[in-house]
XYZ file of C-alpha atoms in Angstrom:
591
model
C 25.238 -0.603 -18.495
C 22.627 0.234 -15.871
C 20.311 3.146 -16.529
C 20.702 6.229 -14.347
C 18.457 6.386 -11.301
C 15.712 9.046 -11.608
C 16.137 12.067 -9.355
C 13.945 11.970 -6.273
C 10.505 13.364 -7.044
C 11.217 13.918 -10.744
C 8.587 12.955 -13.343
C 10.985 10.186 -14.461
C 10.052 8.418 -11.218
C 6.737 7.604 -12.920
C 8.675 5.056 -15.004
C 8.137 2.729 -12.031
C 4.553 2.339 -13.301
C 5.744 0.788 -16.592
C 5.180 -2.864 -15.487
C 1.587 -1.981 -14.595
C 0.975 -0.218 -17.913
C 2.458 -2.981 -20.073
C -0.505 -5.438 -19.895
C -2.845 -2.753 -21.254
C -0.926 -1.775 -24.385
C -4.052 -2.049 -26.586
C -6.099 0.269 -24.339
C -3.173 2.712 -24.152
C -2.873 2.683 -27.955
C -6.626 3.364 -28.289
C -6.408 6.188 -25.742
C -3.442 7.646 -27.655
C -5.364 7.431 -30.946
C -8.449 9.158 -29.503
C -6.221 11.753 -27.839
C -4.417 12.617 -31.096
C -7.682 12.704 -33.051
C -9.245 15.058 -30.484
C -6.168 17.307 -30.632
C -6.088 17.308 -34.450
C -9.811 18.080 -34.570
C -9.237 21.048 -32.251
C -6.448 22.286 -34.530
C -8.791 22.079 -37.558
C -11.229 24.500 -35.907
C -9.153 27.675 -36.601
C -8.735 26.623 -40.252
C -12.522 26.309 -40.621
C -12.955 29.655 -38.836
C -10.452 31.341 -41.160
C -12.335 29.983 -44.170
C -15.603 31.339 -42.743
C -14.139 34.855 -42.328
C -12.356 35.011 -45.687
C -14.952 33.255 -47.883
C -18.240 33.560 -46.018
C -18.081 37.257 -45.166
C -16.677 38.693 -48.445
C -18.973 41.054 -50.390
C -20.935 38.893 -52.865
C -24.422 38.042 -54.117
C -26.783 37.711 -51.071
C -27.911 34.201 -52.015
C -24.397 32.958 -52.681
C -23.225 34.533 -49.405
C -25.978 32.710 -47.434
C -25.064 29.374 -49.091
C -21.366 29.935 -48.353
C -22.090 30.838 -44.717
C -24.324 27.774 -44.303
C -21.601 25.544 -45.783
C -18.914 26.941 -43.472
C -21.130 26.679 -40.373
C -21.856 23.037 -41.222
C -18.090 22.502 -41.462
C -17.635 24.066 -38.013
C -20.466 21.911 -36.583
C -18.896 18.770 -38.091
C -15.595 19.653 -36.427
C -17.437 20.178 -33.106
C -19.219 16.775 -33.373
C -15.954 14.990 -34.163
C -14.255 16.772 -31.256
C -17.046 15.726 -28.857
C -16.959 12.057 -29.937
C -13.175 11.744 -29.828
C -13.001 13.551 -26.468
C -15.657 11.261 -24.955
C -13.855 8.148 -26.214
C -10.540 9.479 -24.867
C -12.081 10.299 -21.486
C -13.640 6.840 -21.074
C -10.532 4.927 -22.158
C -8.140 6.975 -20.033
C -10.414 6.864 -16.962
C -10.699 3.071 -17.316
C -6.911 2.829 -17.508
C -6.519 4.987 -14.406
C -8.923 2.859 -12.364
C -7.502 -0.463 -13.612
C -3.820 0.406 -13.144
C -4.452 1.896 -9.687
C -6.299 -1.251 -8.602
C -3.439 -3.434 -9.902
C -0.854 -1.244 -8.170
C -2.763 -1.279 -4.872
C -3.129 -5.095 -5.048
C 0.547 -5.576 -5.876
C 1.774 -3.367 -3.034
C -0.614 -4.927 -0.503
C 0.259 -8.477 -1.549
C 3.977 -7.651 -1.362
C 3.685 -6.094 2.101
C 1.830 -9.185 3.381
C 4.884 -11.274 2.484
C 7.348 -9.114 4.406
C 8.971 -10.569 7.496
C 8.265 -9.072 10.957
C 11.612 -7.264 10.648
C 9.984 -4.981 8.059
C 7.266 -3.957 10.523
C 9.821 -3.150 13.211
C 10.757 -0.056 11.197
C 7.580 0.622 9.159
C 4.359 1.767 10.820
C 1.068 0.251 9.708
C -0.433 3.724 9.263
C 2.410 4.620 6.905
C 1.602 1.585 4.738
C -2.124 2.433 4.756
C -1.369 6.023 3.709
C 0.621 4.789 0.743
C -2.114 2.325 -0.223
C -4.795 5.031 -0.155
C -3.534 8.607 -0.541
C -0.567 7.787 -2.784
C -2.475 5.435 -5.085
C -5.210 8.086 -5.402
C -2.592 10.585 -6.614
C -1.330 8.052 -9.152
C -4.906 7.432 -10.297
C -5.448 11.179 -10.807
C -2.389 11.385 -13.029
C -2.903 8.198 -15.055
C -6.653 8.654 -15.374
C -6.777 12.400 -15.994
C -3.771 14.696 -15.709
C -1.430 12.723 -17.958
C -4.069 12.533 -20.693
C -4.786 16.259 -20.397
C -1.080 16.988 -20.487
C -0.473 14.892 -23.596
C -3.519 16.346 -25.343
C -2.459 19.906 -24.595
C 1.121 19.119 -25.575
C -0.079 17.836 -28.971
C -2.352 20.862 -29.415
C 0.367 23.259 -28.263
C 2.957 21.794 -30.606
C 0.405 21.710 -33.456
C -0.622 25.324 -32.856
C 3.042 26.368 -32.690
C 3.796 24.558 -35.970
C 0.841 26.260 -37.682
C 1.870 29.647 -36.346
C 5.501 29.173 -37.410
C 4.337 27.962 -40.834
C 2.048 30.971 -41.379
C 4.177 33.625 -39.578
C 7.744 32.262 -39.473
C 9.634 35.450 -38.575
C 7.315 36.600 -35.780
C 6.933 33.134 -34.247
C 10.698 32.559 -34.273
C 10.930 35.498 -31.869
C 8.054 34.130 -29.772
C 9.661 30.666 -29.668
C 12.912 32.143 -28.381
C 11.001 33.898 -25.591
C 9.193 30.640 -24.707
C 12.546 28.864 -24.288
C 13.570 31.601 -21.860
C 10.324 30.881 -19.958
C 10.727 27.085 -19.806
C 14.276 27.019 -18.385
C 13.542 28.963 -15.144
C 10.256 27.028 -14.807
C 12.146 23.728 -14.719
C 14.628 25.083 -12.165
C 11.837 26.336 -9.906
C 10.010 23.032 -10.356
C 12.694 21.249 -8.306
C 11.560 23.079 -5.168
C 7.957 22.071 -5.891
C 9.111 18.431 -6.204
C 10.815 18.441 -2.800
C 7.842 20.078 -1.112
C 5.437 17.601 -2.772
C 7.346 14.639 -1.334
C 7.587 16.301 2.094
C 3.839 17.013 2.083
C 2.987 13.369 1.373
C 5.351 12.219 4.133
C 3.627 14.502 6.681
C 0.192 13.141 5.687
C 1.532 9.603 6.174
C 2.800 10.559 9.653
C -0.707 11.692 10.638
C -2.206 8.463 9.252
C 0.270 6.407 11.270
C -0.744 8.182 14.490
C -4.451 7.689 13.753
C -4.045 3.963 12.961
C -2.051 3.366 16.142
C -4.534 5.180 18.413
C -7.691 3.761 16.822
C -6.342 0.245 17.397
C -5.925 1.046 21.090
C -9.151 2.917 21.869
C -9.915 1.032 25.139
C -6.460 1.871 26.534
C -6.667 5.493 25.384
C -10.056 5.965 27.018
C -9.078 4.137 30.207
C -6.261 6.667 30.702
C -8.572 9.563 29.647
C -6.016 10.415 26.965
C -8.548 11.477 24.320
C -7.536 15.152 24.564
C -3.834 14.340 24.493
C -4.194 12.078 21.457
C -6.406 14.646 19.699
C -3.743 17.285 20.339
C -0.994 14.974 19.037
C -2.970 14.216 15.882
C -3.846 17.906 15.478
C -0.156 18.855 15.728
C 0.684 16.274 13.064
C -2.071 17.441 10.700
C -1.033 21.065 11.307
C 2.503 20.149 10.304
C 1.120 18.477 7.163
C -1.000 21.583 6.487
C 1.986 23.940 6.783
C 4.029 21.790 4.409
C 1.095 21.601 1.967
C 0.709 25.398 2.089
C 4.399 25.843 1.240
C 3.990 23.389 -1.636
C 0.842 25.133 -2.885
C 2.483 28.561 -2.631
C 5.495 27.415 -4.625
C 3.267 25.750 -7.211
C 1.047 28.867 -7.467
C 4.109 31.031 -8.145
C 5.255 28.545 -10.788
C 1.852 28.529 -12.525
C 1.561 32.331 -12.373
C 5.031 32.754 -13.882
C 4.280 30.335 -16.732
C 0.918 31.924 -17.578
C 2.134 35.544 -17.411
C 5.370 34.910 -19.292
C 3.785 32.816 -22.065
C 0.867 35.238 -22.423
C 3.286 38.147 -22.770
C 5.242 36.308 -25.442
C 2.126 35.295 -27.363
C 0.542 38.743 -27.115
C 3.667 40.054 -28.754
C 3.063 37.633 -31.623
C -0.584 38.736 -31.847
C 0.430 42.390 -31.939
C 2.829 41.674 -34.785
C -0.004 39.854 -36.611
C -2.358 42.854 -36.413
C 0.406 45.038 -37.838
C 0.732 42.594 -40.747
C -3.041 42.868 -41.487
C -2.821 46.667 -41.489
C 0.093 46.466 -43.922
C -1.886 44.105 -46.140
C 0.546 41.216 -45.721
C -2.165 38.803 -44.466
C -5.984 38.609 -44.630
C -8.473 39.117 -41.791
C -9.290 35.384 -41.887
C -5.616 34.608 -41.547
C -5.467 36.884 -38.506
C -8.569 35.222 -36.971
C -6.982 31.837 -37.513
C -3.776 33.105 -35.882
C -5.717 34.493 -32.904
C -7.337 31.109 -32.213
C -4.003 29.297 -32.546
C -2.473 31.795 -30.116
C -5.298 31.114 -27.627
C -4.829 27.332 -28.051
C -1.081 27.679 -27.508
C -1.481 29.918 -24.443
C -4.115 27.686 -22.843
C -2.024 24.579 -23.623
C 0.971 26.079 -21.806
C -1.238 27.064 -18.844
C -2.673 23.546 -18.574
C 0.783 22.016 -18.941
C 1.942 24.131 -15.980
C -0.893 22.677 -13.866
C -0.266 19.155 -15.139
C 3.437 19.439 -14.388
C 2.578 20.165 -10.761
C 0.328 17.061 -10.663
C 3.113 15.003 -12.231
C 5.521 16.122 -9.514
C 3.101 15.071 -6.766
C 2.398 11.741 -8.477
C 6.135 11.179 -8.934
C 6.607 11.503 -5.175
C 3.690 9.123 -4.577
C 5.095 6.618 -7.083
C 8.489 6.722 -5.376
C 6.897 5.897 -2.026
C 4.878 3.038 -3.539
C 7.912 1.670 -5.371
C 9.874 1.740 -2.097
C 7.272 -0.633 -0.655
C 7.069 -2.739 -3.792
C 10.850 -3.143 -4.062
C 11.400 -3.858 -0.364
C 13.041 -7.270 -0.070
C 11.883 -9.488 2.753
C 14.647 -10.701 5.049
C 12.931 -14.113 5.022
C 12.142 -15.751 1.670
C 11.427 -19.239 0.368
C 14.404 -20.952 -1.296
C 14.500 -21.183 -5.096
C 14.553 -24.992 -4.948
C 12.773 -25.939 -1.696
C 13.261 -29.299 -0.019
C 10.199 -31.443 0.700
C 9.340 -32.114 4.319
C 8.802 -35.811 5.141
C 5.336 -36.792 6.334
C 5.442 -37.031 10.152
C 4.266 -40.276 11.717
C 3.179 -38.893 15.095
C 3.765 -35.179 15.171
C 6.758 -33.269 13.880
C 10.236 -33.350 15.393
C 11.849 -29.963 16.071
C 15.513 -29.329 16.814
C 17.559 -26.275 17.826
C 21.339 -26.638 17.741
C 23.575 -23.944 19.309
C 21.233 -21.184 18.174
C 22.224 -17.565 18.760
C 19.739 -14.850 17.840
C 19.129 -11.166 18.465
C 16.348 -9.039 17.015
C 17.467 -6.598 14.290
C 16.190 -3.663 16.340
C 18.218 -4.825 19.399
C 21.573 -6.014 18.022
C 23.387 -5.727 21.367
C 20.918 -7.877 23.335
C 20.769 -11.614 22.528
C 17.243 -13.072 22.700
C 18.676 -16.613 22.552
C 22.290 -17.605 23.291
C 23.775 -21.060 22.699
C 20.234 -22.478 22.695
C 19.951 -26.215 21.988
C 16.704 -28.175 22.289
C 15.423 -31.371 20.675
C 11.690 -32.082 20.721
C 10.647 -35.624 19.807
C 7.557 -36.407 17.702
C 4.422 -36.410 19.862
C 6.207 -34.857 22.846
C 4.697 -31.989 24.857
C 7.334 -29.493 25.967
C 6.581 -26.470 28.136
C 8.750 -23.330 28.031
C 8.719 -21.325 31.261
C 10.656 -18.378 32.569
C 10.361 -14.698 33.292
C 9.198 -12.207 30.642
C 11.993 -11.565 28.152
C 13.624 -14.967 28.768
C 13.244 -15.913 25.057
C 10.143 -18.154 25.098
C 8.227 -16.343 22.333
C 11.454 -16.061 20.328
C 11.557 -19.870 20.095
C 8.112 -19.798 18.447
C 9.073 -16.989 16.063
C 12.200 -18.848 14.918
C 10.236 -22.079 14.432
C 7.738 -20.216 12.243
C 10.742 -18.656 10.488
C 9.659 -15.103 11.054
C 13.382 -14.565 11.583
C 16.581 -16.538 10.907
C 19.158 -16.978 13.680
C 22.573 -15.348 13.372
C 24.232 -18.673 14.276
C 23.232 -22.277 14.779
C 20.721 -24.580 13.099
C 16.964 -25.115 13.351
C 15.314 -28.146 11.768
C 11.821 -29.568 11.432
C 11.583 -33.321 10.847
C 15.326 -33.347 10.133
C 15.141 -30.646 7.422
C 16.816 -27.257 7.907
C 14.185 -24.507 7.940
C 15.899 -22.215 5.350
C 15.709 -25.045 2.785
C 11.912 -25.445 3.165
C 9.277 -23.360 1.370
C 7.649 -20.964 3.828
C 4.131 -22.110 2.907
C 5.090 -25.773 3.427
C 6.780 -25.023 6.757
C 3.951 -22.935 8.190
C 1.287 -25.373 7.002
C 2.848 -27.877 9.451
C 2.391 -25.524 12.425
C -0.751 -24.329 14.226
C -0.388 -21.324 16.528
C -2.620 -20.116 19.343
C -1.259 -16.667 20.286
C -1.509 -15.034 23.678
C -3.553 -12.189 22.171
C -6.079 -13.863 19.851
C -6.793 -12.180 16.519
C -10.439 -11.953 15.456
C -11.218 -10.705 11.954
C -14.184 -8.523 10.936
C -16.225 -11.498 9.765
C -18.642 -14.117 11.100
C -17.707 -16.638 13.775
C -17.870 -19.369 11.126
C -15.354 -17.612 8.865
C -13.077 -16.754 11.785
C -12.695 -20.422 12.738
C -12.517 -21.513 9.079
C -9.482 -19.231 8.690
C -7.485 -22.194 10.029
C -8.500 -24.327 7.029
C -10.406 -22.408 4.304
C -11.704 -25.590 2.661
C -13.307 -26.980 5.831
C -17.032 -27.737 5.812
C -19.484 -26.089 8.215
C -19.725 -29.318 10.220
C -15.928 -29.532 10.582
C -15.899 -25.924 11.818
C -18.599 -26.705 14.386
C -16.734 -29.836 15.495
C -13.590 -27.744 16.145
C -15.692 -25.206 18.083
C -17.183 -27.984 20.229
C -13.708 -29.375 20.937
C -12.583 -25.891 22.057
C -15.742 -25.472 24.165
C -16.807 -22.516 21.993
C -20.009 -24.056 20.608
C -22.132 -23.030 23.599
C -21.613 -19.258 23.417
C -21.443 -19.203 19.587
C -24.807 -20.973 19.252
C -26.294 -18.443 21.703
C -25.276 -15.431 19.556
C -28.138 -13.624 17.705
C -27.349 -15.294 14.377
C -25.378 -18.229 15.740
C -22.189 -19.029 13.826
C -23.139 -16.467 11.177
C -23.008 -13.577 13.675
C -20.643 -10.764 12.683
C -18.097 -10.456 15.498
C -17.083 -6.801 14.916
C -13.631 -5.350 14.361
C -11.045 -7.313 16.408
C -13.916 -9.225 18.015
C -15.133 -6.320 20.158
C -18.471 -8.091 20.706
C -16.783 -11.010 22.518
C -15.090 -11.378 25.883
C -11.390 -12.155 26.128
C -12.044 -15.784 26.987
C -14.454 -16.204 24.063
C -11.907 -14.741 21.633
C -9.284 -17.136 22.986
C -11.536 -20.172 22.470
C -12.211 -19.147 18.866
C -8.429 -18.946 18.329
C -8.042 -22.421 19.833
C -10.817 -23.781 17.589
C -9.081 -22.231 14.564
C -5.797 -23.972 15.438
C -7.548 -27.303 16.105
C -9.319 -27.090 12.729
C -5.944 -26.641 11.003
C -4.922 -30.049 12.447
C -1.182 -29.429 11.996
C 1.424 -31.906 13.341
C 3.115 -29.180 15.439
C 1.010 -27.139 17.869
C 2.332 -23.932 19.445
C 0.389 -22.645 22.464
C 1.432 -19.180 23.664
C -0.405 -18.708 26.977
C -3.432 -20.225 25.232
C -5.579 -20.220 28.384
C -4.408 -16.898 29.823
C -7.694 -15.079 29.166
C -10.009 -17.801 30.506
C -11.791 -17.968 33.827
C -11.240 -21.028 36.038
C -14.217 -22.998 34.673
C -13.463 -22.237 31.026
C -9.783 -22.986 31.603
C -10.609 -26.479 32.865
C -12.810 -27.153 29.841
C -10.310 -25.799 27.332
C -7.363 -27.486 29.060
C -9.162 -30.821 28.647
C -9.843 -30.000 24.989
C -6.203 -29.032 24.427
C -4.958 -32.215 26.040
C -7.174 -34.138 23.642
C -5.886 -32.041 20.716
C -2.261 -32.699 21.717
C -2.658 -36.434 21.185
C -0.691 -37.579 18.158
C 1.110 -34.294 17.597
C 4.081 -32.395 18.967
C 3.177 -29.510 21.262
C 5.225 -26.579 22.530
C 3.588 -24.599 25.333
C 4.556 -21.212 26.714
C 3.149 -20.692 30.194
C 3.564 -18.272 33.042
C 0.929 -20.116 35.098
C 2.732 -23.308 36.017
C -0.500 -25.103 36.947
C -1.254 -25.423 33.210
C 1.989 -27.299 32.383
C 2.443 -29.745 35.268
C 1.471 -32.655 33.009
C 3.934 -31.746 30.230
C 6.408 -34.476 29.217
C 9.216 -31.991 29.781
C 9.512 -28.486 31.183
C 12.324 -26.262 29.872
C 13.282 -23.276 32.043
C 14.800 -20.240 30.273
C 16.770 -17.328 31.670
C 18.183 -14.553 29.479
C 17.907 -16.680 26.348
C 19.621 -19.754 27.823
C 18.268 -23.084 29.083
C 19.060 -23.344 32.782
C 16.924 -26.384 33.688
C 14.773 -29.040 32.091
C 12.852 -32.067 33.309
C 9.392 -33.031 34.562
C 7.499 -30.958 37.107
C 8.367 -33.371 39.935
C 12.046 -33.545 38.953
C 12.436 -29.780 38.781
C 10.646 -29.186 42.094
C 12.872 -31.780 43.765
C 15.978 -30.128 42.298
C 15.237 -26.910 44.179
C 16.418 -24.588 41.385
C 14.820 -21.723 39.423
C 11.653 -23.653 38.587
C 11.186 -24.760 42.208
C 11.300 -21.119 43.332
C 8.734 -20.098 40.692
C 6.506 -23.017 41.675
C 6.790 -22.190 45.372
C 5.744 -18.591 44.705
C 2.732 -19.530 42.542
C 1.419 -22.581 44.385
C 1.927 -21.037 47.839
C 0.009 -17.964 46.711
């Protein structure tokens, strides 16, 4: 039988952290031991205080009284030392657990998100993911590393103080206990509203983070359209919305805390009043009353802290839910359980599309490819041309298995793509995208991204082949120069050549060039085109090009329209045919 699903935002949602807690059972046991010892030591304090009042302050011989007082004060100091040591040990162990578990959780979520297919990012904003990795994990850390420990400690002390009070004053404390039950029930009911508002508040913060991430990644465009004020206003509106939701949450939580403190204090003051009446009647001693007073204070403060901790648990429960949603998201594209091995290609990989039909999940009514069939022989260079939206980039995305087609078959070297491990498949393919990606690292590490184990000389050889060595050597620190976030210190053509060098270093049997020379000036384009032609030798190459001058020497040109192949052949054949390609060529070459 499956266990019931925790209610949204309830503390039971924290059970999702169990797999991250399990490896640290020893540390958790130690933290629990120190926590219980600290709580027990606190509960011993009133007993020592009662002994001091009853035995150290009774009329007696002056010398004996001084000895008795000294003995009782030493007892109290011993309790204080034990409390300090156990509390310090508890604090260190619990804080270590909080930091360790949060780091593990953050790593697990990030690693899982990296393995999601592009379909996941069609519906999930990057800023939303970053908010969960930062703000939500920080909330979890606060609970695991602090609030939960405080809550458990105060729960132990509260229960212990209640037991002592019931044991010493059973009739009075039975009445107090009944009143406390009447306090807890409405507190739990009101806590549901706090839970909902906590989740809503975290969602609004994530919305603001998503806006900020999107805009900061497009600063040049924002500034070119002088949209700084508009974007500031949009972000301000989002943060204001988050603020209003947070205020509602805080107001509800403040009312909850106030109710718990006032109601429990009233109940416990009633018990204290009854205790003073018992002293006046001679039923108990003054020391007994002093002991009772301290236990009442411990119980009241424990309930007050538990009210605060409960609010933190509700917020952390919402954060845990959001993190678990990411962690339990299943990628639409996964490696098979028993992957087939790809044969070693002799001269480049062979790729085949058979009657492929595909539409993007976000556009189910519009086919990106329809009845698409294409066979690419090993070592062949095939160019894909056509208007924007014709399906050229979709061919690349299906080959890389970012998506699976709704119908048809795609194979690499005779092996169906779904039967191949994703790592094995993608290791056979090198991609040069239209918009090159430069990481916040040195030029050396950016090129080495294509093959992490490559030596410095191999990296430099790839840079020379891509005609990138000249400008890289001229940088202030040469290949070790930090290129800035997204390569802001380089021109578009320089970024493109680094991307080409990265792909050449990978040395894969299938090369995918998506407008690989689009950002180059005429001179650089000639140099890189020569380098690419050299790199194409001995491997299969698929080229996407809008500028037909770059693909005239391709073995075959495939013309796409609305996801279908309408023509294919060499440049000369297609021009002579006078079809779609001939019209495109006439427009470009005449211009």
